[in-house]
């Protein structure tokens, strides 16, 4: 059950205004839902600039309640005690604000037709604080417990290893290795002769070896040294989620989760080489059906829709029909060898390579001037 009762807080730092008419008194009115706040008055100088450096705080509602709302900013000129004029306004969706990180930027106000004065630009800082989703908090706790369990287990293994290795002499190890090596060499002809009968057993053994390698890799990545190596790659990924509207909806209690396709799309790489690696992996998995003839084609029935969703998430903008071709390629027999995802990558990025090469060769002949235009 989602925890949406926690109260969020939005700090709004109203900092500066510029490009207004000189020598006027202005204040900023902020509305969000049924709440209204306003700043103190400030006067503009001869250049039409003014400063507030004032912080307004909106609180009392959950993140889910405010996430779909818009901030309505209205700049008002105070002409006299009883006379005011609206100068400019702007609407800022809350969903566009980063959560749990500060944003400081200038906004150009939309002029109001009846004002007859420059609307100006206003500088505002935002700091929206909200709770992580219950599922995300639970996942982080489990990861912490798992890391602690792995660290304790590896420490036990290391202590046992330190006690056991000195007890095994190199001469005893060499003596035991000789009969083992002889047995393996003597078994090679028998294995070759009986290979047709042992093929299922060999495939099972290879599968077990693959699983063992994957488990060892997971444990290695979960160790202290493994985590320190993965941290430089994990931080940019988390920052990518925090700076994306869909990513924020995944991490924070903003309401219902986004659609499955939206989640997959935001998790997919966006860079040139990241997309290439993902495309190659998708194509390789599709080709694994050739490892087990006929039976592998049955597995394609399950893989075809999954790979189509992945290809669509990667290339829906540049190749909108690639997902359909990928689905047909996977579902039809003996067509898995076609690297649809990689071909979609070539279609998207080959023109960039060609144009960059042309521009590079042109710049070698005609150096670009960096002098400012007059």
Coordinates of C-alpha atoms in Angstrom, one line a residue:
X1 CA 0.0 0.0 0.0
X2 CA 1.4 3.4 -1.0
X3 CA 2.3 5.9 1.7
X4 CA 0.8 9.2 0.5
X5 CA 0.0 10.7 3.9
X6 CA 3.5 12.2 4.5
X7 CA 3.6 16.0 4.1
X8 CA 5.8 17.5 1.4
X9 CA 7.4 20.9 1.6
X10 CA 8.1 23.4 -1.2
X11 CA 10.5 26.2 -0.5
X12 CA 10.3 29.1 -3.1
X13 CA 13.1 31.6 -3.0
X14 CA 12.0 34.7 -4.8
X15 CA 15.3 36.4 -5.6
X16 CA 15.5 39.0 -8.3
X17 CA 13.6 40.7 -11.1
X18 CA 14.9 42.5 -14.1
X19 CA 13.8 44.2 -17.4
X20 CA 10.9 46.0 -15.7
X21 CA 10.0 49.7 -15.9
X22 CA 12.2 51.8 -13.6
X23 CA 11.1 53.1 -10.2
X24 CA 8.0 51.0 -9.7
X25 CA 6.9 49.0 -6.6
X26 CA 6.1 45.3 -7.3
X27 CA 5.3 42.2 -5.4
X28 CA 4.9 38.5 -6.5
X29 CA 1.7 36.5 -5.8
X30 CA 2.0 32.7 -5.9
X31 CA -1.0 30.4 -6.1
X32 CA -1.0 26.6 -5.9
X33 CA -4.3 24.9 -5.5
X34 CA -6.2 26.7 -2.8
X35 CA -3.1 28.2 -1.2
X36 CA -2.0 31.8 -2.0
X37 CA 1.2 33.5 -0.8
X38 CA 2.8 36.8 -1.7
X39 CA 6.1 38.5 -1.2
X40 CA 6.9 41.9 0.3
X41 CA 7.0 44.9 -2.0
X42 CA 10.3 45.8 -3.7
X43 CA 11.2 48.8 -5.8
X44 CA 13.0 48.6 -9.1
X45 CA 16.1 50.8 -9.8
X46 CA 16.9 52.9 -12.8
X47 CA 17.6 49.8 -14.8
X48 CA 14.3 48.1 -14.0
X49 CA 15.9 45.6 -11.6
X50 CA 14.8 44.7 -8.1
X51 CA 15.7 42.2 -5.3
X52 CA 13.6 40.3 -2.8
X53 CA 15.8 37.5 -1.4
X54 CA 12.6 36.2 0.3
X55 CA 11.6 32.6 1.0
X56 CA 8.1 31.4 0.9
X57 CA 7.1 27.9 2.1
X58 CA 4.1 25.8 0.9
X59 CA 3.3 22.9 3.2
X60 CA 0.4 20.9 4.6
X61 CA -0.3 18.6 1.6
X62 CA 1.2 15.3 0.4
X63 CA 3.4 15.1 -2.6
X64 CA 0.7 13.1 -4.5
X65 CA -1.8 16.0 -3.9
X66 CA 0.5 18.7 -5.2
X67 CA 2.4 16.9 -8.0
X68 CA -0.3 17.3 -10.6
X69 CA -0.9 21.0 -9.8
X70 CA 0.7 24.1 -11.3
X71 CA 2.4 27.1 -9.6
X72 CA 0.7 30.3 -10.8
X73 CA 3.1 33.2 -10.5
X74 CA 1.7 36.7 -10.9
X75 CA 3.8 39.9 -10.8
X76 CA 1.8 42.8 -9.5
X77 CA 2.6 46.6 -9.5
X78 CA 1.5 48.4 -6.5
X79 CA 0.5 51.9 -7.8
X80 CA -1.2 53.2 -4.7
X81 CA -2.9 51.8 -1.6
X82 CA -6.1 51.0 -3.5
X83 CA -4.8 50.5 -7.1
X84 CA -2.8 47.6 -8.5
X85 CA -1.9 46.4 -12.0
X86 CA -1.0 42.9 -13.1
X87 CA 2.3 43.1 -15.1
X88 CA 3.1 39.5 -16.1
X89 CA 2.5 35.9 -15.1
X90 CA 3.8 32.4 -15.7
X91 CA 2.6 28.8 -14.9
X92 CA 5.1 26.2 -13.7
X93 CA 3.9 22.6 -13.4
X94 CA 5.0 21.0 -10.1
X95 CA 5.9 17.8 -12.1
X96 CA 8.7 19.8 -13.9
X97 CA 10.4 20.6 -10.6
X98 CA 13.2 18.3 -9.4
X99 CA 12.4 16.5 -6.1
X100 CA 14.9 16.7 -3.2
X101 CA 17.3 18.9 -5.1
X102 CA 17.5 22.6 -5.6
X103 CA 16.7 24.5 -8.8
X104 CA 17.7 28.1 -9.4
X105 CA 16.8 29.7 -12.7
X106 CA 15.3 32.8 -14.5
X107 CA 11.8 32.8 -15.9
X108 CA 10.5 35.1 -18.6
X109 CA 7.0 36.3 -17.6
X110 CA 4.2 36.4 -20.1
X111 CA 3.0 40.0 -20.5
X112 CA -0.6 40.8 -19.7
X113 CA -2.2 42.7 -22.6
X114 CA -3.8 45.3 -20.4
X115 CA -0.6 46.1 -18.5
X116 CA 1.2 48.1 -21.1
X117 CA 4.6 47.6 -19.4
X118 CA 7.4 45.1 -19.8
X119 CA 6.7 41.9 -18.0
X120 CA 10.3 41.3 -17.1
X121 CA 12.3 38.2 -16.0
X122 CA 12.2 36.8 -12.5
X123 CA 14.7 34.6 -10.8
X124 CA 13.3 31.9 -8.4
X125 CA 14.8 29.0 -6.5
X126 CA 12.8 25.9 -5.8
X127 CA 13.4 23.1 -3.3
X128 CA 10.6 20.4 -3.3
X129 CA 11.0 17.8 -0.6
X130 CA 9.0 14.6 -0.7
X131 CA 9.0 11.0 0.5
X132 CA 10.3 8.0 -1.5
X133 CA 7.8 5.4 -2.5
X134 CA 7.2 2.7 0.1
X135 CA 8.5 0.1 -2.4
X136 CA 11.7 2.0 -3.0
X137 CA 12.3 2.4 0.7
X138 CA 11.7 -1.3 1.3
X139 CA 14.1 -2.2 -1.6
X140 CA 16.8 0.1 -0.2
X141 CA 16.5 -1.6 3.2
X142 CA 16.7 -5.0 1.6
X143 CA 19.8 -4.0 -0.4
X144 CA 21.4 -2.8 2.8
X145 CA 20.7 -6.0 4.6
X146 CA 21.9 -8.1 1.7
X147 CA 25.2 -6.1 1.5
X148 CA 25.7 -6.6 5.2
X149 CA 25.0 -10.3 4.9
X150 CA 27.5 -10.6 1.9
X151 CA 30.2 -8.7 3.8
X152 CA 29.8 -11.0 6.9
X153 CA 29.8 -14.1 4.7
X154 CA 32.9 -13.0 2.8
X155 CA 34.7 -12.2 6.1
X156 CA 33.9 -15.8 7.3
X157 CA 35.2 -17.3 4.1
X158 CA 38.3 -15.2 4.3
X159 CA 39.1 -16.3 7.9
X160 CA 38.5 -20.0 7.0
X161 CA 40.8 -19.6 3.9
X162 CA 43.5 -18.0 6.1
X163 CA 43.3 -21.0 8.5
X164 CA 43.1 -23.7 5.9
X165 CA 45.6 -22.7 3.2
X166 CA 48.7 -23.1 5.4
X167 CA 47.6 -26.6 6.3
X168 CA 47.8 -27.7 2.6
X169 CA 51.4 -28.1 1.4
X170 CA 52.3 -27.5 -2.2
X171 CA 53.7 -31.0 -2.5
X172 CA 50.4 -32.5 -1.4
X173 CA 48.5 -30.3 -3.8
X174 CA 50.8 -31.4 -6.7
X175 CA 50.4 -35.0 -5.7
X176 CA 46.6 -34.8 -5.8
X177 CA 46.6 -32.8 -9.1
X178 CA 48.5 -35.6 -11.0
X179 CA 45.8 -38.3 -10.8
X180 CA 43.0 -35.8 -11.5
X181 CA 44.7 -34.6 -14.7
X182 CA 45.4 -38.2 -15.8
X183 CA 41.7 -39.1 -15.3
X184 CA 40.6 -36.1 -17.4
X185 CA 43.0 -36.9 -20.2
X186 CA 42.0 -40.6 -20.2
X187 CA 38.3 -39.6 -20.3
X188 CA 38.6 -37.4 -23.4
X189 CA 38.3 -40.2 -26.0
X190 CA 35.3 -41.7 -24.2
X191 CA 33.7 -38.3 -24.1
X192 CA 34.2 -37.7 -27.8
X193 CA 32.8 -41.2 -28.7
X194 CA 29.8 -40.8 -26.4
X195 CA 29.2 -37.1 -27.2
X196 CA 25.9 -37.6 -29.0
X197 CA 24.5 -39.4 -26.0
X198 CA 26.0 -37.0 -23.5
X199 CA 24.9 -33.9 -25.4
X200 CA 21.9 -33.2 -23.0
X201 CA 24.2 -33.8 -20.0
X202 CA 26.9 -31.4 -21.5
X203 CA 24.2 -28.7 -22.2
X204 CA 23.0 -29.1 -18.6
X205 CA 26.6 -28.9 -17.3
X206 CA 27.2 -25.7 -19.4
X207 CA 24.0 -24.2 -18.1
X208 CA 25.1 -25.0 -14.5
X209 CA 28.5 -23.5 -15.2
X210 CA 26.8 -20.3 -16.6
X211 CA 24.6 -20.0 -13.5
X212 CA 27.6 -20.5 -11.3
X213 CA 29.6 -17.8 -13.1
X214 CA 26.6 -15.4 -12.8
X215 CA 26.2 -16.1 -9.1
X216 CA 30.0 -15.5 -8.5
X217 CA 29.8 -12.3 -10.5
X218 CA 26.8 -11.1 -8.4
X219 CA 28.5 -11.9 -5.1
X220 CA 31.7 -10.2 -6.4
X221 CA 29.7 -7.1 -7.3
X222 CA 28.0 -7.2 -3.9
X223 CA 31.2 -7.1 -2.0
X224 CA 32.7 -3.9 -0.6
X225 CA 35.3 -3.7 -3.4
X226 CA 32.6 -4.5 -6.0
X227 CA 30.2 -1.9 -4.7
X228 CA 33.0 0.7 -4.7
X229 CA 33.7 -0.2 -8.4
X230 CA 30.0 0.0 -9.4
X231 CA 29.3 3.2 -7.4
X232 CA 30.7 5.6 -10.2
X233 CA 28.2 4.0 -12.6
X234 CA 25.3 3.8 -10.3
X235 CA 25.3 7.5 -9.3
X236 CA 24.8 8.9 -12.8
X237 CA 22.0 6.3 -13.3
X238 CA 20.2 7.5 -10.1
X239 CA 20.7 11.1 -11.1
X240 CA 19.2 10.4 -14.5
X241 CA 16.1 9.1 -12.8
X242 CA 15.9 12.0 -10.4
X243 CA 16.1 14.5 -13.3
X244 CA 13.5 12.8 -15.4
X245 CA 9.7 13.3 -14.8
X246 CA 9.0 9.6 -15.2
X247 CA 12.0 8.7 -13.1
X248 CA 10.7 10.9 -10.3
X249 CA 7.4 9.1 -10.5
X250 CA 9.2 5.8 -10.1
X251 CA 11.2 6.9 -7.1
X252 CA 8.9 9.2 -5.2
X253 CA 5.3 9.0 -3.9
X254 CA 3.8 11.2 -6.6
X255 CA 0.8 9.0 -7.1
X256 CA 0.2 5.9 -9.4
X257 CA 3.2 4.4 -11.0
X258 CA 3.8 5.3 -14.7
X259 CA 3.0 2.7 -17.4
X260 CA 5.3 -0.3 -17.8
X261 CA 6.4 1.0 -21.2
X262 CA 7.3 4.4 -19.7
X263 CA 9.4 2.8 -17.0
X264 CA 11.2 0.6 -19.5
X265 CA 11.8 3.6 -21.7
X266 CA 13.4 5.7 -19.0
X267 CA 15.6 2.8 -17.9
X268 CA 16.9 2.3 -21.4
X269 CA 20.2 3.9 -22.3
X270 CA 20.0 7.1 -24.3
X271 CA 23.6 7.6 -25.4
X272 CA 25.0 6.3 -28.7
X273 CA 27.2 3.5 -27.3
X274 CA 24.8 2.5 -24.6
X275 CA 22.1 2.0 -27.2
X276 CA 24.5 -0.1 -29.3
X277 CA 25.3 -2.4 -26.4
X278 CA 21.6 -2.8 -25.5
X279 CA 20.8 -3.6 -29.1
X280 CA 23.5 -6.2 -29.4
X281 CA 22.3 -7.9 -26.2
X282 CA 18.7 -8.0 -27.5
X283 CA 19.8 -9.5 -30.8
X284 CA 22.1 -12.1 -29.1
X285 CA 19.3 -13.2 -26.8
X286 CA 17.1 -13.6 -29.9
X287 CA 19.7 -15.7 -31.6
X288 CA 20.1 -18.1 -28.7
X289 CA 17.2 -20.2 -30.1
X290 CA 19.7 -21.7 -32.5
X291 CA 21.5 -23.3 -29.6
X292 CA 18.6 -25.7 -29.1
X293 CA 17.0 -26.4 -32.5
X294 CA 13.2 -26.5 -32.7
X295 CA 12.9 -26.1 -28.9
X296 CA 14.4 -22.6 -29.1
X297 CA 11.8 -21.5 -31.5
X298 CA 9.2 -22.2 -28.9
X299 CA 11.0 -19.9 -26.5
X300 CA 10.8 -17.2 -29.2
X301 CA 7.1 -17.0 -28.6
X302 CA 7.8 -15.6 -25.1
X303 CA 10.7 -13.5 -26.2
X304 CA 9.1 -11.9 -29.2
X305 CA 6.8 -9.4 -27.4
X306 CA 9.5 -8.6 -24.8
X307 CA 12.1 -7.8 -27.4
X308 CA 9.6 -5.7 -29.4
X309 CA 8.9 -3.6 -26.3
X310 CA 12.6 -3.1 -25.7
X311 CA 13.2 -2.1 -29.3
X312 CA 10.3 0.3 -29.2
X313 CA 11.7 1.8 -26.0
X314 CA 15.0 2.3 -27.7
X315 CA 14.0 3.5 -31.2
X316 CA 10.3 4.6 -31.1
X317 CA 11.3 8.1 -32.3
X318 CA 13.9 7.3 -35.0
X319 CA 12.4 3.9 -36.2
X320 CA 8.7 3.7 -35.2
X321 CA 8.2 0.4 -37.1
X322 CA 11.3 -1.4 -35.9
X323 CA 9.4 -3.0 -33.0
X324 CA 6.9 -4.6 -35.4
X325 CA 9.8 -5.9 -37.6
X326 CA 11.5 -7.2 -34.5
X327 CA 8.4 -9.0 -33.4
X328 CA 7.9 -10.7 -36.8
X329 CA 11.6 -11.6 -36.9
X330 CA 11.4 -13.3 -33.5
X331 CA 8.1 -15.0 -33.9
X332 CA 8.7 -16.4 -37.4
X333 CA 10.9 -19.6 -37.6
X334 CA 14.5 -19.4 -38.7
X335 CA 14.6 -15.6 -38.9
X336 CA 16.3 -14.8 -35.6
X337 CA 19.7 -14.2 -37.3
X338 CA 18.4 -10.8 -38.5
X339 CA 19.9 -8.2 -36.1
X340 CA 16.8 -5.9 -36.1
X341 CA 17.8 -3.9 -33.0
X342 CA 21.4 -3.3 -34.3
X343 CA 20.0 -2.3 -37.8
X344 CA 17.7 0.3 -36.0
X345 CA 20.8 1.6 -34.2
X346 CA 22.6 2.0 -37.6
X347 CA 19.6 3.8 -39.1
X348 CA 19.6 6.3 -36.2
X349 CA 23.4 7.0 -35.8
X350 CA 24.9 6.3 -39.2
X351 CA 23.9 9.7 -40.6
X352 CA 25.5 11.4 -37.6
X353 CA 28.8 9.5 -38.3
X354 CA 28.7 10.5 -42.0
X355 CA 27.9 14.1 -41.3
X356 CA 30.6 14.4 -38.5
X357 CA 33.2 12.9 -40.9
X358 CA 32.2 15.4 -43.6
X359 CA 32.4 18.3 -41.2
X360 CA 35.7 17.2 -39.9
X361 CA 37.2 17.0 -43.4
X362 CA 35.8 20.4 -44.2
X363 CA 37.2 22.0 -41.1
X364 CA 40.6 20.6 -41.9
X365 CA 40.6 22.5 -45.2
X366 CA 38.8 25.6 -43.9
X367 CA 39.4 26.3 -40.2
X368 CA 36.5 27.8 -38.4
X369 CA 37.0 31.3 -37.1
X370 CA 36.1 31.8 -33.4
X371 CA 36.1 35.6 -33.6
X372 CA 32.8 37.2 -32.4
X373 CA 30.4 38.4 -35.0
X374 CA 30.2 42.2 -35.4

